[in-house]
mmCIF file of N, CA, C and O in Angstrom:
data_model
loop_
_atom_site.group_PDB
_atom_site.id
_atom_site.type_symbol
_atom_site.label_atom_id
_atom_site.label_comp_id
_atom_site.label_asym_id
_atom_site.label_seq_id
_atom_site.Cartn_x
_atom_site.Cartn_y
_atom_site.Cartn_z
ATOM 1 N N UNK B 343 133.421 155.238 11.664
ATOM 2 C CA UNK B 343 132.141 155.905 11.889
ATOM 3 C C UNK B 343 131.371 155.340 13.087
ATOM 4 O O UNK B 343 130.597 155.950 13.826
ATOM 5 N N UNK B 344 131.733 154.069 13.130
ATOM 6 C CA UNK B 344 130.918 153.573 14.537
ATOM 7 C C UNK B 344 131.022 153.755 15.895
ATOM 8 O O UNK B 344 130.242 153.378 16.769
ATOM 9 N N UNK B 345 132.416 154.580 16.034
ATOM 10 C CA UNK B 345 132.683 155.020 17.285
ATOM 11 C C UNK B 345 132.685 156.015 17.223
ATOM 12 O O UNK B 345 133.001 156.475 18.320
ATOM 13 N N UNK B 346 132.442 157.010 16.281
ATOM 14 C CA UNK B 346 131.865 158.489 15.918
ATOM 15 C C UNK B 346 130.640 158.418 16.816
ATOM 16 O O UNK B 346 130.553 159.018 17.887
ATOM 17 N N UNK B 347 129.537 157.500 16.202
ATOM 18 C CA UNK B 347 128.283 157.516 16.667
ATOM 19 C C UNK B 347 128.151 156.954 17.630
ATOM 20 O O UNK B 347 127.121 157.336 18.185
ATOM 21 N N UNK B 348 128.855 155.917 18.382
ATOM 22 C CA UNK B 348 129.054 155.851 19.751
ATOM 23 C C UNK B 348 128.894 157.249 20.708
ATOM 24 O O UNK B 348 127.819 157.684 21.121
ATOM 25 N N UNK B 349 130.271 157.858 20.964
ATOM 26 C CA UNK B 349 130.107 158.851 21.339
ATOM 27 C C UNK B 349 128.996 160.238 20.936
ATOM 28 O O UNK B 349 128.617 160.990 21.834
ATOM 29 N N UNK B 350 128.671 160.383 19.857
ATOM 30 C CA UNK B 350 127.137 161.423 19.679
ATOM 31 C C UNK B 350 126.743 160.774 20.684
ATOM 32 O O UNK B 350 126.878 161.333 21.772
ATOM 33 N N UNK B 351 126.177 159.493 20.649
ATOM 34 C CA UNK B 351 124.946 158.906 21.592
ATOM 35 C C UNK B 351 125.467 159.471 22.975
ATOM 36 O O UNK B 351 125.005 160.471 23.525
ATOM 37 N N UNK B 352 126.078 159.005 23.259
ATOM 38 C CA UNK B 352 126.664 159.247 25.088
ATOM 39 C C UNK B 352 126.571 161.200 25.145
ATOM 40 O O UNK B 352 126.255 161.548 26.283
ATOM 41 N N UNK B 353 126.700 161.954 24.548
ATOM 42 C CA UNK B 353 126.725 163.193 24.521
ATOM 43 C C UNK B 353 125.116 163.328 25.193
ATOM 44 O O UNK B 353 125.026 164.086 26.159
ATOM 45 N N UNK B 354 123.872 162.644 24.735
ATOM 46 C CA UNK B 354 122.191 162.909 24.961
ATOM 47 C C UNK B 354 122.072 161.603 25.911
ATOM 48 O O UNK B 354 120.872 161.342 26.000
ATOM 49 N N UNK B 355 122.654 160.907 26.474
ATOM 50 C CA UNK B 355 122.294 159.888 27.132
ATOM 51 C C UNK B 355 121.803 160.551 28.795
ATOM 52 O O UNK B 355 120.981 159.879 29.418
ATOM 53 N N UNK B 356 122.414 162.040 29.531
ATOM 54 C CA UNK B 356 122.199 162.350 30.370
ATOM 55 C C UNK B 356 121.222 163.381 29.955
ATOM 56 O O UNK B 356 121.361 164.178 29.027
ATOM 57 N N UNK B 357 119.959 163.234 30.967
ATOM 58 C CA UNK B 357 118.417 164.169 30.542
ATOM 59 C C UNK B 357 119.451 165.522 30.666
ATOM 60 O O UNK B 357 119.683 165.989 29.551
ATOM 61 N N UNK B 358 120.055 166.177 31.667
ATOM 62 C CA UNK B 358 119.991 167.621 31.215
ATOM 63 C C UNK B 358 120.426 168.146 30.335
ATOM 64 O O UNK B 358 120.057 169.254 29.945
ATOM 65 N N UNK B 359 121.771 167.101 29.564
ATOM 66 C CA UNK B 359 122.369 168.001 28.641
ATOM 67 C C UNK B 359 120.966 167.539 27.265
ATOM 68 O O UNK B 359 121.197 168.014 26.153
ATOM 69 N N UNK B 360 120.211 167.046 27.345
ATOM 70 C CA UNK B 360 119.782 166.453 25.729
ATOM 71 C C UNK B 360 118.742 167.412 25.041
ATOM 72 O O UNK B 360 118.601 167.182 23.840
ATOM 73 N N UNK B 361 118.007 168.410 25.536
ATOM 74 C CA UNK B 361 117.293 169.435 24.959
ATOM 75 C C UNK B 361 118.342 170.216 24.257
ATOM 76 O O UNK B 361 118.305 170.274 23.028
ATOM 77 N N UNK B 362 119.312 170.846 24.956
ATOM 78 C CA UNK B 362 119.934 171.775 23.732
ATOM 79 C C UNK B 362 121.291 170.813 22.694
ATOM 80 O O UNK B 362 122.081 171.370 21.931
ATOM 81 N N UNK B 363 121.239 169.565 22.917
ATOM 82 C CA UNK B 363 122.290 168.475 22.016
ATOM 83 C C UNK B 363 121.349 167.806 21.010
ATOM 84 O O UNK B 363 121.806 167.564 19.894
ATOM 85 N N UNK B 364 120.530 167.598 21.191
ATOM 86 C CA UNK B 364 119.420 166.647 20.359
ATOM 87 C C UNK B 364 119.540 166.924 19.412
ATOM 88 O O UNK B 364 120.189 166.087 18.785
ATOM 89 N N UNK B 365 119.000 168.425 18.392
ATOM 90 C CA UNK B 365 119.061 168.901 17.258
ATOM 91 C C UNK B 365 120.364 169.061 16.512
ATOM 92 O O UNK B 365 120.292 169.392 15.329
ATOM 93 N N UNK B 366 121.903 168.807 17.231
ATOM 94 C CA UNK B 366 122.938 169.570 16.592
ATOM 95 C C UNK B 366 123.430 167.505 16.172
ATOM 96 O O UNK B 366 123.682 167.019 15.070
ATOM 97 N N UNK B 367 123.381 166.648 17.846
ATOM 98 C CA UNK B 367 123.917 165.676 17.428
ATOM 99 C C UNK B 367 123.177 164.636 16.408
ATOM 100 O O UNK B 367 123.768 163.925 15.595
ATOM 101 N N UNK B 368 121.159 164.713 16.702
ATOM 102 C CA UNK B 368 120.235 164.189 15.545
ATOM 103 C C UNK B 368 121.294 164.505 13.756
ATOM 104 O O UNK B 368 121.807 163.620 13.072
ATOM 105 N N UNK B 369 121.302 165.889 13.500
ATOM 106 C CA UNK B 369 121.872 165.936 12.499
ATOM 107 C C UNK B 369 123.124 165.241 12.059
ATOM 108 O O UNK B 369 123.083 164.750 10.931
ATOM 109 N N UNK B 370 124.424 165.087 12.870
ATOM 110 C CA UNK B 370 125.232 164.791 12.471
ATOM 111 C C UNK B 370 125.432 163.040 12.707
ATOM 112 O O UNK B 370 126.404 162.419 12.277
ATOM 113 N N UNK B 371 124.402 162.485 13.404
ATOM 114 C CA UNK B 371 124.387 161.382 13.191
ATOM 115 C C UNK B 371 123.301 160.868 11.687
ATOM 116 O O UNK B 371 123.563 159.869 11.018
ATOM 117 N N UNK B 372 122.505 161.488 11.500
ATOM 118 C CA UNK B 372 122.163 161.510 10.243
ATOM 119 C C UNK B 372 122.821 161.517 9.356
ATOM 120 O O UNK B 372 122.606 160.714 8.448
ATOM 121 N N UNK B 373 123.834 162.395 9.288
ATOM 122 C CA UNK B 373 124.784 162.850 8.198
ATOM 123 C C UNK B 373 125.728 161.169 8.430
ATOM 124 O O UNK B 373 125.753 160.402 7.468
ATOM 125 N N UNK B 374 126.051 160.986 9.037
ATOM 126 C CA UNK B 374 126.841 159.782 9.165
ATOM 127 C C UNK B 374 126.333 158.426 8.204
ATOM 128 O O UNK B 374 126.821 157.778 7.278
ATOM 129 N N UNK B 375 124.940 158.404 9.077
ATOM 130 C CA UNK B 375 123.858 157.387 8.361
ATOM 131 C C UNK B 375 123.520 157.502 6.788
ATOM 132 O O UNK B 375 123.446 156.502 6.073
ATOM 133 N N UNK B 376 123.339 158.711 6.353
ATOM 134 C CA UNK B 376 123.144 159.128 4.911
ATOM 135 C C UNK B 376 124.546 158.541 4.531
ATOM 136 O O UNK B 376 124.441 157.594 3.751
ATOM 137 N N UNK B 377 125.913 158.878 4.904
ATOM 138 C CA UNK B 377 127.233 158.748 4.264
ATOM 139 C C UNK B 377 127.570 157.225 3.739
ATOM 140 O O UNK B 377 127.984 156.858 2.639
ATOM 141 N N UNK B 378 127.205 156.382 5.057
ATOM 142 C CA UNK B 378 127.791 154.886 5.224
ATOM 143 C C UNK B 378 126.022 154.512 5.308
ATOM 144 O O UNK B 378 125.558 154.528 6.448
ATOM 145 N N UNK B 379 125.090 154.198 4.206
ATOM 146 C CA UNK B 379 123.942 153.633 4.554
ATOM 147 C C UNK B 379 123.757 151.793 4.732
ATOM 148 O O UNK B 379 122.859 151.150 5.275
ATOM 149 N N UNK B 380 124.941 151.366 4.066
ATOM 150 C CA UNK B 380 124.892 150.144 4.838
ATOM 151 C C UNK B 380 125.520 149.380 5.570
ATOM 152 O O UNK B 380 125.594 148.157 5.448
ATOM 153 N N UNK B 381 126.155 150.237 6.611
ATOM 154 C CA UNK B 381 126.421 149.842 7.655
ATOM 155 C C UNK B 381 125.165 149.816 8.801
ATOM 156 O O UNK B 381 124.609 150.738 9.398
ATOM 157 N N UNK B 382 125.034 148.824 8.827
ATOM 158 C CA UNK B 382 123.925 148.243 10.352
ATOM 159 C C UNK B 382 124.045 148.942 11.472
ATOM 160 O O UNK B 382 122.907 149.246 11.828
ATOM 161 N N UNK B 383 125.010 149.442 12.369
ATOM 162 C CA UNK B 383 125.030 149.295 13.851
ATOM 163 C C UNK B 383 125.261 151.125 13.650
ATOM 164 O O UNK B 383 125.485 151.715 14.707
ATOM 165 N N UNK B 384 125.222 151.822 12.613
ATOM 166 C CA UNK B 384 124.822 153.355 12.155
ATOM 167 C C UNK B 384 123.749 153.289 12.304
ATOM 168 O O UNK B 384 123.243 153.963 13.201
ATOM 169 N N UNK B 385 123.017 152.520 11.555
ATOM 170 C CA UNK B 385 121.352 152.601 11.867
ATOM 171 C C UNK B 385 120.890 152.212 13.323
ATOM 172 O O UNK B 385 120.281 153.109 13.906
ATOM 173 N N UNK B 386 121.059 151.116 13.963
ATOM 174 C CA UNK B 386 120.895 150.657 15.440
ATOM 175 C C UNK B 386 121.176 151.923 16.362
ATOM 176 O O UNK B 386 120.372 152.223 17.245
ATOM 177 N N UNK B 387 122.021 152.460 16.199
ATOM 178 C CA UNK B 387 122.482 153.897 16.836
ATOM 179 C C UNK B 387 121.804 155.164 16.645
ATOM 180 O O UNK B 387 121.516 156.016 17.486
ATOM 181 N N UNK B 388 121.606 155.143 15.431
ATOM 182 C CA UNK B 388 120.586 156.516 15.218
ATOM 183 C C UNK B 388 119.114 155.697 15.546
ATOM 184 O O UNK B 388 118.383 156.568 16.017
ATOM 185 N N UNK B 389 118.492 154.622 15.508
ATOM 186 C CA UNK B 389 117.558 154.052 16.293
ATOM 187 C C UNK B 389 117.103 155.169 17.521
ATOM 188 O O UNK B 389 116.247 156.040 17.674
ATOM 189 N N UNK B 390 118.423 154.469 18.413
ATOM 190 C CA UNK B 390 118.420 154.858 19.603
ATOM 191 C C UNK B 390 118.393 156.117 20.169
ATOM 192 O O UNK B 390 118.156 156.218 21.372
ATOM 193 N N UNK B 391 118.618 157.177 19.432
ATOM 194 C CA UNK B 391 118.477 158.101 19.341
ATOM 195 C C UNK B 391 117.474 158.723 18.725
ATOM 196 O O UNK B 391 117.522 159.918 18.433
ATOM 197 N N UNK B 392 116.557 158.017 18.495
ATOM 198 C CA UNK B 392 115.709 158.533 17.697
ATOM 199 C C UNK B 392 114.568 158.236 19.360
ATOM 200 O O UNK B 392 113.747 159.096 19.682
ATOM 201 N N UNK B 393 114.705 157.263 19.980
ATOM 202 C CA UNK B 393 114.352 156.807 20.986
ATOM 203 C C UNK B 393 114.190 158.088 22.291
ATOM 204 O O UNK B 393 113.339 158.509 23.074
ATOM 205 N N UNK B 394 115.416 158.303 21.955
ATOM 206 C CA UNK B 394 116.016 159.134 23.205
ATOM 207 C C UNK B 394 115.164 160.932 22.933
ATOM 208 O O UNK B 394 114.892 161.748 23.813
ATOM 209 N N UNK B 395 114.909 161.071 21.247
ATOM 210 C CA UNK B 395 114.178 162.026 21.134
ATOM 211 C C UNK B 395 112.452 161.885 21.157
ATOM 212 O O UNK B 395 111.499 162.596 20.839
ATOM 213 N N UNK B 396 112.631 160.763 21.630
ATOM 214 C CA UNK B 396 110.676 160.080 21.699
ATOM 215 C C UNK B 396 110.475 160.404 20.280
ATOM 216 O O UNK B 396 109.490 161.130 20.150
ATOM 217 N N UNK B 397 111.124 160.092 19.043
ATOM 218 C CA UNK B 397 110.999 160.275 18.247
ATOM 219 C C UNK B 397 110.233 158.413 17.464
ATOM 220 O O UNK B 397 110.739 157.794 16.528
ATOM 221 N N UNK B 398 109.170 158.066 18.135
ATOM 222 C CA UNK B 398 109.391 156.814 18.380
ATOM 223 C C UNK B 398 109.133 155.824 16.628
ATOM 224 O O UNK B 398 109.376 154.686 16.227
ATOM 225 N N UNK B 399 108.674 156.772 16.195
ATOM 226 C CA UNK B 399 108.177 156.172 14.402
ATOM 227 C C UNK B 399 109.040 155.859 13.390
ATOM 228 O O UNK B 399 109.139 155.008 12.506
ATOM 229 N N UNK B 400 109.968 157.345 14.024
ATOM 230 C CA UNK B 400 111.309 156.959 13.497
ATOM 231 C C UNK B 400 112.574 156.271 13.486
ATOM 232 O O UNK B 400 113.528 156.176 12.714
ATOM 233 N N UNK B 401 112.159 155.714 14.903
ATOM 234 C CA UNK B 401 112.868 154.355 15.482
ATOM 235 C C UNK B 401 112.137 153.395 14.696
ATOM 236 O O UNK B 401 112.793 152.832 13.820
ATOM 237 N N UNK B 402 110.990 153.101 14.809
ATOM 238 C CA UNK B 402 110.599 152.169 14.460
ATOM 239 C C UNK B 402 110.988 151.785 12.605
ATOM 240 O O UNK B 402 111.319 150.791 11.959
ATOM 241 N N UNK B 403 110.754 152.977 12.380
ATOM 242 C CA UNK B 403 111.414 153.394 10.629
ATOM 243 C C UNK B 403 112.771 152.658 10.735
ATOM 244 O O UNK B 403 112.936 151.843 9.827
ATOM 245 N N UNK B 404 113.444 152.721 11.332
ATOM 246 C CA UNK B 404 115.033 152.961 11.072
ATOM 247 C C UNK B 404 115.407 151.483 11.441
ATOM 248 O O UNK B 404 116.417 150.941 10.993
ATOM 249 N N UNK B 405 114.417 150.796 12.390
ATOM 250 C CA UNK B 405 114.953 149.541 12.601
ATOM 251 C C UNK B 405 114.128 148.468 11.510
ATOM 252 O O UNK B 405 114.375 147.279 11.309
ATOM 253 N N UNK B 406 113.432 149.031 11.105
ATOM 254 C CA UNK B 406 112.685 148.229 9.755
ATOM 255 C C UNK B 406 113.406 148.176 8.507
ATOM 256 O O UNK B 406 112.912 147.575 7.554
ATOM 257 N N UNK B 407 114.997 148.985 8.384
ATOM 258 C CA UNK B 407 115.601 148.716 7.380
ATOM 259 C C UNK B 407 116.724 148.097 7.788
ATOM 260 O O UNK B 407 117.701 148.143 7.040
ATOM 261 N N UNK B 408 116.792 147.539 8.794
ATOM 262 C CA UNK B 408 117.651 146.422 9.056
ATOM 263 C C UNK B 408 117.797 145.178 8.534
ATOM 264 O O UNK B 408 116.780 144.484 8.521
ATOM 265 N N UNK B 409 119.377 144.452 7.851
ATOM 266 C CA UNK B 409 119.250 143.430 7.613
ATOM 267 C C UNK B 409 119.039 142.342 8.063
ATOM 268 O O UNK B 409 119.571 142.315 9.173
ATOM 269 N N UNK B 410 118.424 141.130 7.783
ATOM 270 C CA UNK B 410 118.042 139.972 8.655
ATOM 271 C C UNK B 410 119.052 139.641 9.332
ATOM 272 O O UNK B 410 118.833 139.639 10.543
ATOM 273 N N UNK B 411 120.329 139.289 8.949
ATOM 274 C CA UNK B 411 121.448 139.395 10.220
ATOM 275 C C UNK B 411 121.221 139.897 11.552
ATOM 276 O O UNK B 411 121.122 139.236 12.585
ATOM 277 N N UNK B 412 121.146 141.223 11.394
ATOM 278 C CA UNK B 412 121.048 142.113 12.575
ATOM 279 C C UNK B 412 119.759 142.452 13.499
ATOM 280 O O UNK B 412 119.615 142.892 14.640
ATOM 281 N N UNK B 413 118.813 141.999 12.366
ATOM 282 C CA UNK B 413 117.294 142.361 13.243
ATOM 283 C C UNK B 413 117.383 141.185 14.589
ATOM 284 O O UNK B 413 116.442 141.473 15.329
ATOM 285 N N UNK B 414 117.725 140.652 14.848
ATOM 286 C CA UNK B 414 118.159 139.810 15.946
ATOM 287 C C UNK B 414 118.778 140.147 17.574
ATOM 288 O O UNK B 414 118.684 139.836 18.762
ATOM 289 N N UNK B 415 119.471 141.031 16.588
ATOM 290 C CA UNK B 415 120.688 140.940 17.663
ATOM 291 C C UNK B 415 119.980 141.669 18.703
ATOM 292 O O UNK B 415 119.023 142.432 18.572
ATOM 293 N N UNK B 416 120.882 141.152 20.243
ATOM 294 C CA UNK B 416 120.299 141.593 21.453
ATOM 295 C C UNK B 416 119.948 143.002 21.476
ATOM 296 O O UNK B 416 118.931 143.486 21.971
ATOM 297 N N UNK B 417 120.955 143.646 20.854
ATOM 298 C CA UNK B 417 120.321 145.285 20.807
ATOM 299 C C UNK B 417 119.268 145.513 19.847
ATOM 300 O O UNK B 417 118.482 146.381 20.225
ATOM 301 N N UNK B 418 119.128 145.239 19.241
ATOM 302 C CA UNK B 418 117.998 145.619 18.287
ATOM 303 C C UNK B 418 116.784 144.760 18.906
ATOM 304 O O UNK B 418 115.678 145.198 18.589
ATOM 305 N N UNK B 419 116.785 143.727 19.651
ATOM 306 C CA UNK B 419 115.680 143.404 20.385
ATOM 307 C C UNK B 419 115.214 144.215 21.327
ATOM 308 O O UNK B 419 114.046 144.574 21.475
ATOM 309 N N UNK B 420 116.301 144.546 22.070
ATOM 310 C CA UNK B 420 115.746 145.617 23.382
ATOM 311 C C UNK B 420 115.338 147.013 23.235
ATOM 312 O O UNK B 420 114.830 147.702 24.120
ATOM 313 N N UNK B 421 115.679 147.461 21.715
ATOM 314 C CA UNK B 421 115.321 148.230 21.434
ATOM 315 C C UNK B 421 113.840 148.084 20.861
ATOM 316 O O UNK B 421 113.086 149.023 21.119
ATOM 317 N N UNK B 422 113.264 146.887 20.020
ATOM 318 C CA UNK B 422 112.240 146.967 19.775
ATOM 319 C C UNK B 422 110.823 147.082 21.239
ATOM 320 O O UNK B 422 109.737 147.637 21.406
ATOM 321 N N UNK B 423 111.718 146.200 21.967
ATOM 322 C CA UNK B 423 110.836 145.988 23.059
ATOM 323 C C UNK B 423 110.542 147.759 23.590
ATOM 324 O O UNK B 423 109.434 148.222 23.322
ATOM 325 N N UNK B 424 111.245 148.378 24.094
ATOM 326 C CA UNK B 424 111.102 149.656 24.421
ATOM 327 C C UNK B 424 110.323 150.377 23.478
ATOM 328 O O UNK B 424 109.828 151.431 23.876
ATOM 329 N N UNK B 425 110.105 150.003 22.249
ATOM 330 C CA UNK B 425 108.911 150.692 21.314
ATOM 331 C C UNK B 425 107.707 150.177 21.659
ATOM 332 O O UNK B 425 106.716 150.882 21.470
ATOM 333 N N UNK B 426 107.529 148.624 22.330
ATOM 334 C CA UNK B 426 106.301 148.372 22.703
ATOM 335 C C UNK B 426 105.743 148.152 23.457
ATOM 336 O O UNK B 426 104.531 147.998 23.305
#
């Protein structure tokens, strides 16, 4: 699943394609996240995407159920920083 959601992400990472990808890949990375909920770096990923939809509360949501392990890690730092 983690290289599932790898690639979703890279699909919205370029501005023109991400208005009409946002809504189809948001869902199915959801669906991923709902499937496998404790896997960490599912959530870090739909984060980022939640980012990428200025969806920014829900980033902030999504990285607040991170385990102490992971709330650390370099990505989940740089991601917080970009929320603030």
């Amino acid at each position: 699943p983690e290289m599932r959601a790898a690639c979703l992400l890279e699909v919205v990472r370029p501005e023109s394609s991400r208005a009409t990808t946002l809504p189809t890949i948001t869902n199915a990375m959801y669906a991923l996240v709902s499937q496998y909920p404790n896997n960490m770096e599912l959530r870090v990923r739909y984060a980022e995407l939640m980012l990428y939809s200025r969806q920014y509360s829900y980033a902030e949501q999504t990285l607040a159920t991170l385990t102490p392990e992971t709330i650390n890690a370099p990505q989940v730092l740089a991601l917080r920083a970009w929320l603030r």
